[in-house]
Amino acid sequence: MTPQEWKKIRGSTPRPDQIMLSIKCDPSDSMTVRWRTDITVNEGFVLFREKSEDGEWKKTAAKVNRFKTDVDESNFFFADMTGLKEDTAYEYTCGNEEYRSEIYSFRTEKKNAERFSFLCISDVQSGGAEPPADYSVLNEVLKKILSEHPECKFILTAGDNTNCGQTDVQWTGLFEGLKGIIESTPIQFCMGNHDDMGFEDYFTYTGKYYSEHATYFTNQLRYSYPENGPENWIVPNYSFRYGNTMFAVTGTSGFEFINEWLIKTAKESDAVWKFAAHHFPVCYSGPNLECYETYPPMMEGIEKYDIMFSGHEHSYARSFPRRNNGLYDNPSEGTIHYNIGSGSRNPPGTRVVPKVWNDCTYEHEEDLSMFSIVDIDGDKCTLTAYVEDGRIVDRCVIDKGSDTITPVRRAPRYNRPRIKFKGYDLGICVMGSTARNIDGIWYLPAGQIIKFMGGESKHTEGKVRIEVYGRFSEFTENSDIMNTDGGELKMSAPCLRLDREQLYVPADDFCKPLRMYWAYFSHNNFISIESDTEQLPVSYQP
């Protein structure tokens, strides 16, 4: 499609469109508005006043960011409405002297609000390569949610706002889907992996790539949010304050810088509640996910926050409080990882399975949207997860005063060491042959674990050969040398025959040649094994 053809569909014009409110400063005395025009309009401003008056309009000039996309070239305008009264209705219009928007309205928050609600959605991406991208379902779903929950003061996303963020076809579709909503309800975007994904030719889906600095996300939202993120990663990473709560929103690249920023941001905040949003879930619910690039690199930063809102899996899960390889009961002991589910009737690509770290999950496989309402009331936070037909999937109350979560459910604490792979319990596969700690070294029954994973395990006299993810290791009883596809390697300790006559291998030597890693959850007494791949192993059938 040529730019000339696109202009006739959803191209920018001199008249403002894609009008969006966002929270940049104190929501009790300010509001930021963003809009788009074509490049014939080089200056713009917002007019605003109290809604109940017919008085004089106040005027604020807008910052302008020009951006050339794959099918268009536009100017994006950003204006801060400041000096507002708390808990007051305002109306505004944006544009220039010749071309102006309709008049829209919003309401400021009370100063230092301790009671408020907001809407959480994630993974609303829609549309294939054939333009224009259709986000009409999202529009329908959001309008229904906000009509039933008018108490929501803003929308927080957990990423994958678009299906392919490196094309204007998708962003124009998204903003069309948000029309009639975000002109009056602020939206705080978190970036997902689809938001920085692109194709050299979008219309044929060829030449897939990821934009490290998410050029489309960054340019279109350049001044919508506080510019307080880590240096060189500012737009996708930002923090804002709403009443007694601080939010840290993170991107999908530069994790080592994000980690330091998360630590610093949490330390400098005196907020009662500290929430973060990161697209990739740490406590995932799917059978084959991985989060190695995020966790442990961002572990210290993430675990400074009360709740981490995530997406990516298109399914719902809420974890036990988790900190430093431990699962706990009380909110003060760790971070709750909250995976929101799909917000635009986009069934999951993975399937929910029981995981040791999750307190509650829901098998979200219907062609219906999910969303969550978060209610803050002083030192209490209520999280309610809904299916769009009104069913409540999960509701919990986190009470900082009593340091409790209700309904009460305890994190597991085992009397014998268990083994988990990607959060699964190996169950019957290792009954009677669990992990063993000998002289400070953890040993694992190599063959049984690999069979559980779907890999190959060959047992011969005094030997076990395991193969998974295209790699193999072979261990010999009482020997500290192992054969791998990378050659012979010296082990940290010899292979031993232990429970049920199985050959046991030191955990380090079991994991490293197969691109896996492990941790011991001492509070809960289990070994957790992870892999940095999302492959689904299966035995070869001749």
PDB file of N, CA and C in Angstrom, residues 274-357:
ATOM      1  N   LYS A 274       3.186   0.686  46.056  1.00  0.00           N
ATOM      2  CA  LYS A 274       4.144   0.781  44.958  1.00  0.00           C
ATOM      3  C   LYS A 274       3.837  -0.343  43.973  1.00  0.00           C
ATOM      4  N   PHE A 275       3.350   0.055  42.808  1.00  0.00           N
ATOM      5  CA  PHE A 275       2.982  -0.902  41.773  1.00  0.00           C
ATOM      6  C   PHE A 275       3.933  -0.756  40.587  1.00  0.00           C
ATOM      7  N   ALA A 276       4.130  -1.842  39.870  1.00  0.00           N
ATOM      8  CA  ALA A 276       4.915  -1.809  38.642  1.00  0.00           C
ATOM      9  C   ALA A 276       4.153  -2.538  37.549  1.00  0.00           C
ATOM     10  N   ALA A 277       4.475  -2.194  36.312  1.00  0.00           N
ATOM     11  CA  ALA A 277       3.901  -2.885  35.157  1.00  0.00           C
ATOM     12  C   ALA A 277       5.043  -3.322  34.256  1.00  0.00           C
ATOM     13  N   HIS A 278       5.065  -4.595  33.928  1.00  0.00           N
ATOM     14  CA  HIS A 278       6.073  -5.150  33.020  1.00  0.00           C
ATOM     15  C   HIS A 278       5.400  -6.246  32.210  1.00  0.00           C
ATOM     16  N   HIS A 279       5.549  -6.206  30.915  1.00  0.00           N
ATOM     17  CA  HIS A 279       4.760  -7.086  30.051  1.00  0.00           C
ATOM     18  C   HIS A 279       5.007  -8.565  30.319  1.00  0.00           C
ATOM     19  N   PHE A 280       6.261  -8.952  30.481  1.00  0.00           N
ATOM     20  CA  PHE A 280       6.592 -10.371  30.602  1.00  0.00           C
ATOM     21  C   PHE A 280       6.385 -10.856  32.037  1.00  0.00           C
ATOM     22  N   PRO A 281       5.596 -11.912  32.229  1.00  0.00           N
ATOM     23  CA  PRO A 281       5.311 -12.386  33.593  1.00  0.00           C
ATOM     24  C   PRO A 281       6.463 -13.191  34.175  1.00  0.00           C
ATOM     25  N   VAL A 282       6.734 -12.959  35.427  1.00  0.00           N
ATOM     26  CA  VAL A 282       7.714 -13.769  36.155  1.00  0.00           C
ATOM     27  C   VAL A 282       7.067 -15.072  36.607  1.00  0.00           C
ATOM     28  N   CYS A 283       5.883 -14.968  37.183  1.00  0.00           N
ATOM     29  CA  CYS A 283       5.146 -16.155  37.645  1.00  0.00           C
ATOM     30  C   CYS A 283       4.124 -16.545  36.583  1.00  0.00           C
ATOM     31  N   TYR A 284       4.635 -17.070  35.498  1.00  0.00           N
ATOM     32  CA  TYR A 284       3.779 -17.396  34.361  1.00  0.00           C
ATOM     33  C   TYR A 284       2.935 -18.635  34.647  1.00  0.00           C
ATOM     34  N   SER A 285       1.908 -18.820  33.821  1.00  0.00           N
ATOM     35  CA  SER A 285       0.996 -19.946  34.033  1.00  0.00           C
ATOM     36  C   SER A 285       1.011 -20.940  32.883  1.00  0.00           C
ATOM     37  N   GLY A 286       1.645 -20.597  31.771  1.00  0.00           N
ATOM     38  CA  GLY A 286       1.691 -21.491  30.623  1.00  0.00           C
ATOM     39  C   GLY A 286       2.709 -22.601  30.798  1.00  0.00           C
ATOM     40  N   PRO A 287       2.613 -23.663  29.999  1.00  0.00           N
ATOM     41  CA  PRO A 287       3.470 -24.834  30.197  1.00  0.00           C
ATOM     42  C   PRO A 287       4.916 -24.645  29.776  1.00  0.00           C
ATOM     43  N   ASN A 288       5.193 -23.714  28.869  1.00  0.00           N
ATOM     44  CA  ASN A 288       6.535 -23.657  28.290  1.00  0.00           C
ATOM     45  C   ASN A 288       7.146 -22.266  28.261  1.00  0.00           C
ATOM     46  N   LEU A 289       6.586 -21.319  28.982  1.00  0.00           N
ATOM     47  CA  LEU A 289       7.112 -19.960  28.958  1.00  0.00           C
ATOM     48  C   LEU A 289       8.484 -19.887  29.621  1.00  0.00           C
ATOM     49  N   GLU A 290       9.156 -18.760  29.417  1.00  0.00           N
ATOM     50  CA  GLU A 290      10.412 -18.497  30.110  1.00  0.00           C
ATOM     51  C   GLU A 290      10.534 -16.996  30.314  1.00  0.00           C
ATOM     52  N   CYS A 291      11.283 -16.601  31.328  1.00  0.00           N
ATOM     53  CA  CYS A 291      11.439 -15.175  31.622  1.00  0.00           C
ATOM     54  C   CYS A 291      12.875 -14.874  32.017  1.00  0.00           C
ATOM     55  N   TYR A 292      13.808 -15.602  31.419  1.00  0.00           N
ATOM     56  CA  TYR A 292      15.203 -15.523  31.844  1.00  0.00           C
ATOM     57  C   TYR A 292      15.801 -14.136  31.648  1.00  0.00           C
ATOM     58  N   GLU A 293      15.392 -13.417  30.569  1.00  0.00           N
ATOM     59  CA  GLU A 293      15.949 -12.084  30.333  1.00  0.00           C
ATOM     60  C   GLU A 293      15.445 -11.077  31.359  1.00  0.00           C
ATOM     61  N   THR A 294      14.264 -11.338  31.910  1.00  0.00           N
ATOM     62  CA  THR A 294      13.680 -10.435  32.900  1.00  0.00           C
ATOM     63  C   THR A 294      14.082 -10.803  34.322  1.00  0.00           C
ATOM     64  N   TYR A 295      14.063 -12.077  34.600  1.00  0.00           N
ATOM     65  CA  TYR A 295      14.232 -12.570  35.966  1.00  0.00           C
ATOM     66  C   TYR A 295      15.191 -13.755  35.920  1.00  0.00           C
ATOM     67  N   PRO A 296      16.406 -13.607  36.435  1.00  0.00           N
ATOM     68  CA  PRO A 296      16.803 -12.745  37.550  1.00  0.00           C
ATOM     69  C   PRO A 296      17.353 -11.359  37.263  1.00  0.00           C
ATOM     70  N   PRO A 297      17.635 -10.916  36.008  1.00  0.00           N
ATOM     71  CA  PRO A 297      18.252  -9.589  35.849  1.00  0.00           C
ATOM     72  C   PRO A 297      17.502  -8.445  36.519  1.00  0.00           C
ATOM     73  N   MET A 298      16.162  -8.521  36.580  1.00  0.00           N
ATOM     74  CA  MET A 298      15.380  -7.457  37.202  1.00  0.00           C
ATOM     75  C   MET A 298      14.809  -7.870  38.557  1.00  0.00           C
ATOM     76  N   MET A 299      15.309  -8.971  39.107  1.00  0.00           N
ATOM     77  CA  MET A 299      14.736  -9.494  40.352  1.00  0.00           C
ATOM     78  C   MET A 299      14.754  -8.465  41.475  1.00  0.00           C
ATOM     79  N   GLU A 300      15.904  -7.861  41.723  1.00  0.00           N
ATOM     80  CA  GLU A 300      16.011  -6.939  42.859  1.00  0.00           C
ATOM     81  C   GLU A 300      15.065  -5.758  42.698  1.00  0.00           C
ATOM     82  N   GLY A 301      14.983  -5.215  41.481  1.00  0.00           N
ATOM     83  CA  GLY A 301      14.100  -4.083  41.253  1.00  0.00           C
ATOM     84  C   GLY A 301      12.637  -4.440  41.368  1.00  0.00           C
ATOM     85  N   ILE A 302      12.243  -5.526  40.740  1.00  0.00           N
ATOM     86  CA  ILE A 302      10.851  -5.966  40.776  1.00  0.00           C
ATOM     87  C   ILE A 302      10.385  -6.186  42.210  1.00  0.00           C
ATOM     88  N   GLU A 303      11.263  -6.760  43.024  1.00  0.00           N
ATOM     89  CA  GLU A 303      10.854  -7.153  44.369  1.00  0.00           C
ATOM     90  C   GLU A 303      10.856  -6.002  45.374  1.00  0.00           C
ATOM     91  N   LYS A 304      10.977  -4.772  44.874  1.00  0.00           N
ATOM     92  CA  LYS A 304      10.765  -3.582  45.707  1.00  0.00           C
ATOM     93  C   LYS A 304       9.307  -3.121  45.659  1.00  0.00           C
ATOM     94  N   TYR A 305       8.480  -3.815  44.875  1.00  0.00           N
ATOM     95  CA  TYR A 305       7.114  -3.356  44.619  1.00  0.00           C
ATOM     96  C   TYR A 305       6.092  -4.321  45.213  1.00  0.00           C
ATOM     97  N   ASP A 306       4.923  -3.776  45.533  1.00  0.00           N
ATOM     98  CA  ASP A 306       3.864  -4.595  46.123  1.00  0.00           C
ATOM     99  C   ASP A 306       3.248  -5.535  45.100  1.00  0.00           C
ATOM    100  N   ILE A 307       2.982  -5.004  43.899  1.00  0.00           N
ATOM    101  CA  ILE A 307       2.348  -5.795  42.842  1.00  0.00           C
ATOM    102  C   ILE A 307       3.049  -5.503  41.525  1.00  0.00           C
ATOM    103  N   MET A 308       3.271  -6.544  40.738  1.00  0.00           N
ATOM    104  CA  MET A 308       3.764  -6.398  39.375  1.00  0.00           C
ATOM    105  C   MET A 308       2.656  -6.846  38.432  1.00  0.00           C
ATOM    106  N   PHE A 309       2.107  -5.896  37.650  1.00  0.00           N
ATOM    107  CA  PHE A 309       1.076  -6.212  36.668  1.00  0.00           C
ATOM    108  C   PHE A 309       1.748  -6.633  35.362  1.00  0.00           C
ATOM    109  N   SER A 310       1.309  -7.768  34.809  1.00  0.00           N
ATOM    110  CA  SER A 310       1.915  -8.311  33.598  1.00  0.00           C
ATOM    111  C   SER A 310       0.852  -8.807  32.632  1.00  0.00           C
ATOM    112  N   GLY A 311       1.317  -9.224  31.457  1.00  0.00           N
ATOM    113  CA  GLY A 311       0.433  -9.755  30.426  1.00  0.00           C
ATOM    114  C   GLY A 311       1.119 -10.886  29.697  1.00  0.00           C
ATOM    115  N   HIS A 312       1.162 -10.783  28.356  1.00  0.00           N
ATOM    116  CA  HIS A 312       1.917 -11.672  27.473  1.00  0.00           C
ATOM    117  C   HIS A 312       1.265 -13.024  27.229  1.00  0.00           C
ATOM    118  N   GLU A 313       0.762 -13.664  28.260  1.00  0.00           N
ATOM    119  CA  GLU A 313       0.242 -15.025  28.103  1.00  0.00           C
ATOM    120  C   GLU A 313      -1.223 -15.072  27.685  1.00  0.00           C
ATOM    121  N   HIS A 314      -1.937 -13.964  27.798  1.00  0.00           N
ATOM    122  CA  HIS A 314      -3.374 -13.930  27.498  1.00  0.00           C
ATOM    123  C   HIS A 314      -4.151 -14.841  28.442  1.00  0.00           C
ATOM    124  N   SER A 315      -3.661 -15.017  29.638  1.00  0.00           N
ATOM    125  CA  SER A 315      -4.347 -15.838  30.631  1.00  0.00           C
ATOM    126  C   SER A 315      -4.153 -15.206  32.003  1.00  0.00           C
ATOM    127  N   TYR A 316      -4.986 -15.621  32.947  1.00  0.00           N
ATOM    128  CA  TYR A 316      -5.005 -14.965  34.253  1.00  0.00           C
ATOM    129  C   TYR A 316      -4.272 -15.782  35.312  1.00  0.00           C
ATOM    130  N   ALA A 317      -3.489 -15.091  36.134  1.00  0.00           N
ATOM    131  CA  ALA A 317      -2.840 -15.741  37.272  1.00  0.00           C
ATOM    132  C   ALA A 317      -2.475 -14.691  38.312  1.00  0.00           C
ATOM    133  N   ARG A 318      -2.563 -15.081  39.570  1.00  0.00           N
ATOM    134  CA  ARG A 318      -2.109 -14.236  40.690  1.00  0.00           C
ATOM    135  C   ARG A 318      -1.211 -15.082  41.581  1.00  0.00           C
ATOM    136  N   SER A 319      -0.025 -14.597  41.858  1.00  0.00           N
ATOM    137  CA  SER A 319       0.953 -15.399  42.589  1.00  0.00           C
ATOM    138  C   SER A 319       0.872 -15.183  44.092  1.00  0.00           C
ATOM    139  N   PHE A 320       1.510 -16.082  44.812  1.00  0.00           N
ATOM    140  CA  PHE A 320       1.828 -15.827  46.209  1.00  0.00           C
ATOM    141  C   PHE A 320       2.858 -14.694  46.248  1.00  0.00           C
ATOM    142  N   PRO A 321       2.980 -13.990  47.367  1.00  0.00           N
ATOM    143  CA  PRO A 321       4.090 -13.042  47.491  1.00  0.00           C
ATOM    144  C   PRO A 321       5.418 -13.777  47.274  1.00  0.00           C
ATOM    145  N   ARG A 322       6.246 -13.232  46.386  1.00  0.00           N
ATOM    146  CA  ARG A 322       7.493 -13.902  46.023  1.00  0.00           C
ATOM    147  C   ARG A 322       8.675 -12.951  46.223  1.00  0.00           C
ATOM    148  N   ARG A 323       9.719 -13.460  46.836  1.00  0.00           N
ATOM    149  CA  ARG A 323      10.930 -12.652  47.017  1.00  0.00           C
ATOM    150  C   ARG A 323      12.136 -13.560  47.176  1.00  0.00           C
ATOM    151  N   ASN A 324      13.175 -13.245  46.416  1.00  0.00           N
ATOM    152  CA  ASN A 324      14.477 -13.901  46.581  1.00  0.00           C
ATOM    153  C   ASN A 324      14.354 -15.424  46.652  1.00  0.00           C
ATOM    154  N   ASN A 325      13.700 -15.989  45.645  1.00  0.00           N
ATOM    155  CA  ASN A 325      13.493 -17.438  45.574  1.00  0.00           C
ATOM    156  C   ASN A 325      12.793 -17.992  46.806  1.00  0.00           C
ATOM    157  N   GLY A 326      11.696 -17.340  47.138  1.00  0.00           N
ATOM    158  CA  GLY A 326      10.844 -17.826  48.212  1.00  0.00           C
ATOM    159  C   GLY A 326       9.412 -17.415  47.955  1.00  0.00           C
ATOM    160  N   LEU A 327       8.467 -18.286  48.305  1.00  0.00           N
ATOM    161  CA  LEU A 327       7.039 -18.009  48.196  1.00  0.00           C
ATOM    162  C   LEU A 327       6.482 -17.893  49.605  1.00  0.00           C
ATOM    163  N   TYR A 328       5.710 -16.822  49.847  1.00  0.00           N
ATOM    164  CA  TYR A 328       5.302 -16.514  51.215  1.00  0.00           C
ATOM    165  C   TYR A 328       3.794 -16.295  51.314  1.00  0.00           C
ATOM    166  N   ASP A 329       3.339 -16.046  52.544  1.00  0.00           N
ATOM    167  CA  ASP A 329       1.909 -15.884  52.823  1.00  0.00           C
ATOM    168  C   ASP A 329       1.482 -14.427  52.921  1.00  0.00           C
ATOM    169  N   ASN A 330       2.335 -13.581  53.466  1.00  0.00           N
ATOM    170  CA  ASN A 330       1.947 -12.219  53.812  1.00  0.00           C
ATOM    171  C   ASN A 330       2.461 -11.211  52.785  1.00  0.00           C
ATOM    172  N   PRO A 331       1.696 -10.150  52.525  1.00  0.00           N
ATOM    173  CA  PRO A 331       2.092  -9.192  51.484  1.00  0.00           C
ATOM    174  C   PRO A 331       3.407  -8.479  51.764  1.00  0.00           C
ATOM    175  N   SER A 332       3.765  -8.320  53.034  1.00  0.00           N
ATOM    176  CA  SER A 332       5.026  -7.650  53.356  1.00  0.00           C
ATOM    177  C   SER A 332       6.239  -8.500  52.993  1.00  0.00           C
ATOM    178  N   GLU A 333       6.011  -9.790  52.725  1.00  0.00           N
ATOM    179  CA  GLU A 333       7.124 -10.714  52.515  1.00  0.00           C
ATOM    180  C   GLU A 333       7.555 -10.826  51.057  1.00  0.00           C
ATOM    181  N   GLY A 334       6.790 -10.250  50.134  1.00  0.00           N
ATOM    182  CA  GLY A 334       7.175 -10.384  48.739  1.00  0.00           C
ATOM    183  C   GLY A 334       6.272  -9.624  47.796  1.00  0.00           C
ATOM    184  N   THR A 335       6.562  -9.762  46.514  1.00  0.00           N
ATOM    185  CA  THR A 335       5.815  -9.103  45.442  1.00  0.00           C
ATOM    186  C   THR A 335       4.764 -10.054  44.890  1.00  0.00           C
ATOM    187  N   ILE A 336       3.562  -9.560  44.716  1.00  0.00           N
ATOM    188  CA  ILE A 336       2.500 -10.338  44.072  1.00  0.00           C
ATOM    189  C   ILE A 336       2.575 -10.088  42.573  1.00  0.00           C
ATOM    190  N   HIS A 337       2.698 -11.158  41.813  1.00  0.00           N
ATOM    191  CA  HIS A 337       2.754 -11.061  40.353  1.00  0.00           C
ATOM    192  C   HIS A 337       1.349 -11.325  39.808  1.00  0.00           C
ATOM    193  N   TYR A 338       0.854 -10.351  39.049  1.00  0.00           N
ATOM    194  CA  TYR A 338      -0.555 -10.349  38.654  1.00  0.00           C
ATOM    195  C   TYR A 338      -0.644 -10.308  37.135  1.00  0.00           C
ATOM    196  N   ASN A 339      -0.998 -11.453  36.543  1.00  0.00           N
ATOM    197  CA  ASN A 339      -1.082 -11.580  35.087  1.00  0.00           C
ATOM    198  C   ASN A 339      -2.530 -11.376  34.663  1.00  0.00           C
ATOM    199  N   ILE A 340      -2.801 -10.326  33.889  1.00  0.00           N
ATOM    200  CA  ILE A 340      -4.149  -9.793  33.736  1.00  0.00           C
ATOM    201  C   ILE A 340      -5.056 -10.614  32.820  1.00  0.00           C
ATOM    202  N   GLY A 341      -4.513 -11.211  31.771  1.00  0.00           N
ATOM    203  CA  GLY A 341      -5.360 -11.889  30.792  1.00  0.00           C
ATOM    204  C   GLY A 341      -5.571 -11.022  29.566  1.00  0.00           C
ATOM    205  N   SER A 342      -6.218 -11.556  28.563  1.00  0.00           N
ATOM    206  CA  SER A 342      -6.416 -10.847  27.297  1.00  0.00           C
ATOM    207  C   SER A 342      -7.612  -9.918  27.363  1.00  0.00           C
ATOM    208  N   GLY A 343      -7.422  -8.658  26.935  1.00  0.00           N
ATOM    209  CA  GLY A 343      -8.474  -7.657  27.049  1.00  0.00           C
ATOM    210  C   GLY A 343      -9.284  -7.424  25.802  1.00  0.00           C
ATOM    211  N   SER A 344      -9.102  -8.226  24.758  1.00  0.00           N
ATOM    212  CA  SER A 344      -9.829  -7.955  23.520  1.00  0.00           C
ATOM    213  C   SER A 344     -10.239  -9.242  22.815  1.00  0.00           C
ATOM    214  N   ARG A 345     -10.842 -10.154  23.573  1.00  0.00           N
ATOM    215  CA  ARG A 345     -11.329 -11.428  23.014  1.00  0.00           C
ATOM    216  C   ARG A 345     -10.252 -12.109  22.175  1.00  0.00           C
ATOM    217  N   ASN A 346      -9.098 -12.219  22.760  1.00  0.00           N
ATOM    218  CA  ASN A 346      -7.946 -12.799  22.080  1.00  0.00           C
ATOM    219  C   ASN A 346      -7.510 -14.029  22.865  1.00  0.00           C
ATOM    220  N   PRO A 347      -8.067 -15.202  22.563  1.00  0.00           N
ATOM    221  CA  PRO A 347      -7.780 -16.407  23.358  1.00  0.00           C
ATOM    222  C   PRO A 347      -6.284 -16.663  23.466  1.00  0.00           C
ATOM    223  N   PRO A 348      -5.863 -17.327  24.526  1.00  0.00           N
ATOM    224  CA  PRO A 348      -4.433 -17.463  24.794  1.00  0.00           C
ATOM    225  C   PRO A 348      -3.727 -18.382  23.822  1.00  0.00           C
ATOM    226  N   GLY A 349      -2.462 -18.066  23.593  1.00  0.00           N
ATOM    227  CA  GLY A 349      -1.623 -18.958  22.810  1.00  0.00           C
ATOM    228  C   GLY A 349      -1.033 -20.051  23.678  1.00  0.00           C
ATOM    229  N   THR A 350      -1.096 -19.893  24.986  1.00  0.00           N
ATOM    230  CA  THR A 350      -0.647 -20.925  25.920  1.00  0.00           C
ATOM    231  C   THR A 350      -1.841 -21.375  26.734  1.00  0.00           C
ATOM    232  N   ARG A 351      -1.671 -22.445  27.462  1.00  0.00           N
ATOM    233  CA  ARG A 351      -2.759 -22.968  28.270  1.00  0.00           C
ATOM    234  C   ARG A 351      -2.343 -22.978  29.731  1.00  0.00           C
ATOM    235  N   VAL A 352      -3.262 -22.600  30.583  1.00  0.00           N
ATOM    236  CA  VAL A 352      -2.966 -22.507  32.010  1.00  0.00           C
ATOM    237  C   VAL A 352      -2.794 -23.899  32.607  1.00  0.00           C
ATOM    238  N   VAL A 353      -1.733 -24.065  33.368  1.00  0.00           N
ATOM    239  CA  VAL A 353      -1.485 -25.318  34.082  1.00  0.00           C
ATOM    240  C   VAL A 353      -1.082 -24.964  35.516  1.00  0.00           C
ATOM    241  N   PRO A 354      -1.225 -25.902  36.464  1.00  0.00           N
ATOM    242  CA  PRO A 354      -0.886 -25.593  37.864  1.00  0.00           C
ATOM    243  C   PRO A 354       0.600 -25.271  38.019  1.00  0.00           C
ATOM    244  N   LYS A 355       0.885 -24.172  38.688  1.00  0.00           N
ATOM    245  CA  LYS A 355       2.271 -23.774  38.964  1.00  0.00           C
ATOM    246  C   LYS A 355       2.431 -23.516  40.458  1.00  0.00           C
ATOM    247  N   VAL A 356       3.567 -23.889  40.991  1.00  0.00           N
ATOM    248  CA  VAL A 356       3.788 -23.809  42.427  1.00  0.00           C
ATOM    249  C   VAL A 356       3.693 -22.387  42.950  1.00  0.00           C
ATOM    250  N   TRP A 357       4.029 -21.405  42.114  1.00  0.00           N
ATOM    251  CA  TRP A 357       4.084 -20.020  42.592  1.00  0.00           C
ATOM    252  C   TRP A 357       2.747 -19.296  42.534  1.00  0.00           C
TER     253      TRP A 357
END
